[in-house]
Amino acid sequence: MGVLYGYIRVSTQEQNEGRQVLALDAVQIPKENIYTDRQSGKDFQRPMYRRMLKRLKQNDVLYIKSIDRLGRNYEEVLEQWRVLTKEKKVDIVVLDMPLLDTRRGKDLMGTFLSDIVLQVLSFVAENERKNIRERQKEGIEAAKLRGVRFGRPVKPVPENFEKVCGKWAAGEISGRMAAQECNMPFSSFYRKALCQEQPFTGQTKG
């Protein structure tokens, strides 16, 4: 058997990597052989994974906690599995799914069964991620209907805002001057001014 490696991946929105670290410690992976990437779901650049790939040699063994650590979607997981097992010729052990252990069943039937299990699990993992995102979206929409506000809290307007708005609407001062009197950026002043109940013309009086 070759060298033992471990790979950990967490996104910026996930909990820390503690569970994955403990799982790799339990199978006694040397700490210097554990590679960890942290990145957002949008940007899947993985410098530590690429560095690990360069070190992996035939008959080495790569341990991961779960199959979705290899990629962010079904196609990517399958592609990385192919690269590791076919091109690099290393073994993979998925700790939370004992059936996905390429050290076992090196014959044709064993490989066939592993490939089927891999495709099913990859599909299920991607579907679960989609379902989570959909539930989050539905939860946000429901919260908005209840009046819950998201994002930065709205800053209150200054005390002289309505008075200055009146002068601006009457053409007594320009929008730039009005914004300065309110100590606000012009874009913020204009946006809030248009939301006032008094009937402004809607034209920018710069």
Coordinates of C-alpha atoms in Angstrom, one line a residue:
M1 CA 0.0 0.0 0.0
G2 CA 1.2 3.5 -0.8
V3 CA 1.1 6.7 1.2
L4 CA -2.1 7.8 3.0
Y5 CA -3.6 11.2 2.3
G6 CA -6.7 13.0 3.4
Y7 CA -8.7 15.8 1.8
I8 CA -11.0 18.3 3.5
R9 CA -13.2 20.8 1.8
V10 CA -15.5 23.4 3.5
S11 CA -17.3 26.3 1.9
T12 CA -17.4 29.7 3.5
Q13 CA -21.0 29.1 4.5
E14 CA -20.4 25.8 6.1
Q15 CA -19.5 24.9 9.7
N16 CA -15.8 24.5 10.4
E17 CA -13.9 21.4 9.3
G18 CA -13.9 19.8 12.7
R19 CA -16.0 16.7 11.8
Q20 CA -13.8 16.0 8.8
V21 CA -10.6 16.4 10.8
L22 CA -11.8 14.0 13.5
A23 CA -12.8 11.4 10.9
L24 CA -9.3 11.5 9.2
D25 CA -7.6 11.4 12.6
A26 CA -9.5 8.3 13.4
V27 CA -7.9 6.4 10.5
Q28 CA -4.5 7.9 11.4
I29 CA -3.8 10.0 8.4
P30 CA -0.5 11.9 9.0
K31 CA -1.3 15.6 9.6
E32 CA 1.3 16.7 7.0
N33 CA -0.7 14.6 4.4
I34 CA -4.0 16.3 5.0
Y35 CA -5.0 19.0 2.6
T36 CA -7.8 21.5 3.3
D37 CA -9.6 24.0 1.0
R38 CA -12.0 26.7 2.0
Q39 CA -13.9 28.5 -0.7
S40 CA -17.4 29.8 -1.6
G41 CA -19.7 27.8 -3.6
K42 CA -19.5 30.2 -6.5
D43 CA -15.7 30.0 -6.8
F44 CA -14.5 26.4 -6.9
Q45 CA -10.8 27.1 -7.1
R46 CA -9.0 24.5 -5.0
P47 CA -5.3 25.2 -4.6
M48 CA -4.7 22.6 -1.9
Y49 CA -6.5 19.9 -3.9
R50 CA -4.3 20.7 -7.0
R51 CA -1.2 20.6 -4.8
M52 CA -2.3 17.2 -3.4
L53 CA -2.9 15.8 -6.9
K54 CA 0.7 16.6 -7.8
R55 CA 1.9 14.5 -4.9
L56 CA -0.4 11.5 -5.4
K57 CA 1.3 8.5 -6.9
Q58 CA 0.0 5.1 -8.0
N59 CA -1.2 2.9 -5.1
D60 CA -1.5 5.9 -2.7
V61 CA -4.8 6.0 -0.8
L62 CA -6.9 9.1 -0.5
Y63 CA -9.4 9.4 2.4
I64 CA -12.4 11.8 2.3
K65 CA -15.3 12.1 4.8
S66 CA -18.1 12.2 2.2
I67 CA -18.4 11.9 -1.6
D68 CA -19.5 15.6 -2.1
R69 CA -16.0 16.7 -0.9
L70 CA -14.7 15.9 -4.3
G71 CA -16.9 18.3 -6.2
R72 CA -19.8 20.8 -6.1
N73 CA -22.1 18.8 -8.5
Y74 CA -22.8 15.4 -10.0
E75 CA -20.6 15.8 -13.1
E76 CA -17.6 17.2 -11.1
V77 CA -17.6 14.4 -8.6
L78 CA -17.6 11.8 -11.3
E79 CA -14.8 13.6 -13.2
Q80 CA -12.6 13.8 -10.1
W81 CA -13.2 10.2 -9.3
R82 CA -12.1 9.3 -12.8
V83 CA -9.0 11.4 -12.6
L84 CA -8.0 9.9 -9.3
T85 CA -8.7 6.2 -10.0
K86 CA -7.9 6.1 -13.7
E87 CA -5.3 8.7 -14.4
K88 CA -3.5 8.9 -11.0
K89 CA -4.3 5.2 -10.2
V90 CA -4.8 5.9 -6.5
D91 CA -7.4 4.3 -4.2
I92 CA -10.2 6.3 -2.6
V93 CA -11.9 5.6 0.7
V94 CA -15.1 7.4 1.4
L95 CA -15.4 7.2 5.2
D96 CA -19.2 7.6 5.6
M97 CA -19.9 5.1 2.8
P98 CA -17.9 1.9 3.2
L99 CA -19.1 0.6 -0.2
L100 CA -17.0 3.3 -1.8
D101 CA -13.6 1.8 -1.0
T102 CA -11.7 1.0 -4.2
R103 CA -9.2 -1.1 -2.3
R104 CA -11.9 -3.8 -2.2
G105 CA -13.3 -5.6 -5.2
K106 CA -10.6 -5.0 -7.7
D107 CA -12.2 -7.4 -10.1
L108 CA -14.6 -6.4 -12.8
M109 CA -17.7 -6.9 -10.7
G110 CA -16.3 -5.0 -7.8
T111 CA -15.4 -2.1 -10.0
F112 CA -18.9 -2.2 -11.6
L113 CA -20.7 -2.1 -8.3
S114 CA -18.5 0.8 -7.0
D115 CA -19.2 2.8 -10.1
I116 CA -23.0 2.3 -9.7
V117 CA -22.9 3.3 -6.0
L118 CA -20.8 6.3 -6.8
Q119 CA -23.2 7.6 -9.5
V120 CA -26.2 7.1 -7.3
L121 CA -24.6 8.8 -4.3
S122 CA -23.4 11.7 -6.4
F123 CA -26.8 12.2 -7.9
V124 CA -28.4 12.1 -4.4
A125 CA -25.9 14.5 -2.9
E126 CA -26.5 17.0 -5.7
N127 CA -30.2 16.7 -5.4
E128 CA -30.0 17.3 -1.7
R129 CA -28.0 20.5 -2.2
K130 CA -30.6 21.7 -4.7
N131 CA -33.4 20.9 -2.2
I132 CA -31.6 22.8 0.6
R133 CA -31.2 25.8 -1.7
E134 CA -34.9 25.6 -2.7
R135 CA -36.0 25.4 0.9
Q136 CA -33.8 28.3 1.8
K137 CA -35.3 30.4 -1.0
E138 CA -38.9 29.4 0.0
G139 CA -38.0 30.3 3.7
I140 CA -36.7 33.7 2.6
E141 CA -39.8 34.4 0.5
A142 CA -42.1 33.4 3.4
A143 CA -40.2 35.6 5.8
K144 CA -40.4 38.6 3.4
L145 CA -44.2 38.1 3.3
R146 CA -44.2 38.3 7.1
G147 CA -42.4 41.6 6.9
V148 CA -38.9 40.4 7.8
R149 CA -36.2 42.6 6.3
F150 CA -33.0 41.2 5.0
G151 CA -29.7 42.9 4.3
R152 CA -28.4 46.0 5.9
P153 CA -30.7 48.0 8.2
V154 CA -32.2 51.1 6.6
K155 CA -30.4 54.2 7.9
P156 CA -32.8 56.9 9.3
V157 CA -32.9 60.1 7.3
P158 CA -31.6 63.3 9.0
E159 CA -33.9 65.6 10.9
N160 CA -33.8 68.3 8.2
F161 CA -34.5 65.9 5.4
E162 CA -38.2 66.8 4.8
K163 CA -37.4 70.5 4.9
V164 CA -34.5 70.2 2.5
C165 CA -36.7 68.0 0.2
G166 CA -39.3 70.7 0.1
K167 CA -36.7 73.3 -0.9
W168 CA -35.3 70.9 -3.6
A169 CA -38.8 70.1 -4.9
A170 CA -39.6 73.8 -5.2
G171 CA -36.5 74.4 -7.2
E172 CA -34.9 76.6 -4.6
I173 CA -31.7 74.4 -4.4
S174 CA -30.1 71.8 -6.6
G175 CA -30.1 68.1 -5.7
R176 CA -26.3 68.3 -5.0
M177 CA -26.8 71.1 -2.6
A178 CA -29.8 69.3 -0.9
A179 CA -27.6 66.2 -0.5
Q180 CA -24.8 68.3 1.1
E181 CA -27.3 69.9 3.5
C182 CA -28.5 66.5 4.6
N183 CA -24.9 65.1 4.7
M184 CA -25.9 62.3 2.3
P185 CA -24.6 61.0 -0.9
F186 CA -26.6 62.5 -3.8
S187 CA -27.8 59.0 -5.0
S188 CA -29.1 58.2 -1.5
F189 CA -30.8 61.6 -1.2
Y190 CA -32.5 61.3 -4.6
R191 CA -33.7 57.8 -4.0
K192 CA -35.2 58.6 -0.6
A193 CA -36.6 61.9 -1.8
L194 CA -38.6 60.0 -4.5
C195 CA -40.1 57.8 -1.9
Q196 CA -41.6 60.7 0.0
E197 CA -45.3 61.3 -0.2
Q198 CA -45.1 64.8 -1.6
P199 CA -45.5 64.9 -5.3
F200 CA -42.1 65.4 -6.8
T201 CA -41.6 65.7 -10.5
G202 CA -39.3 62.7 -10.6
Q203 CA -36.7 64.6 -12.6
T204 CA -33.1 64.9 -11.3
K205 CA -32.4 68.5 -10.3
G206 CA -28.7 68.2 -10.2

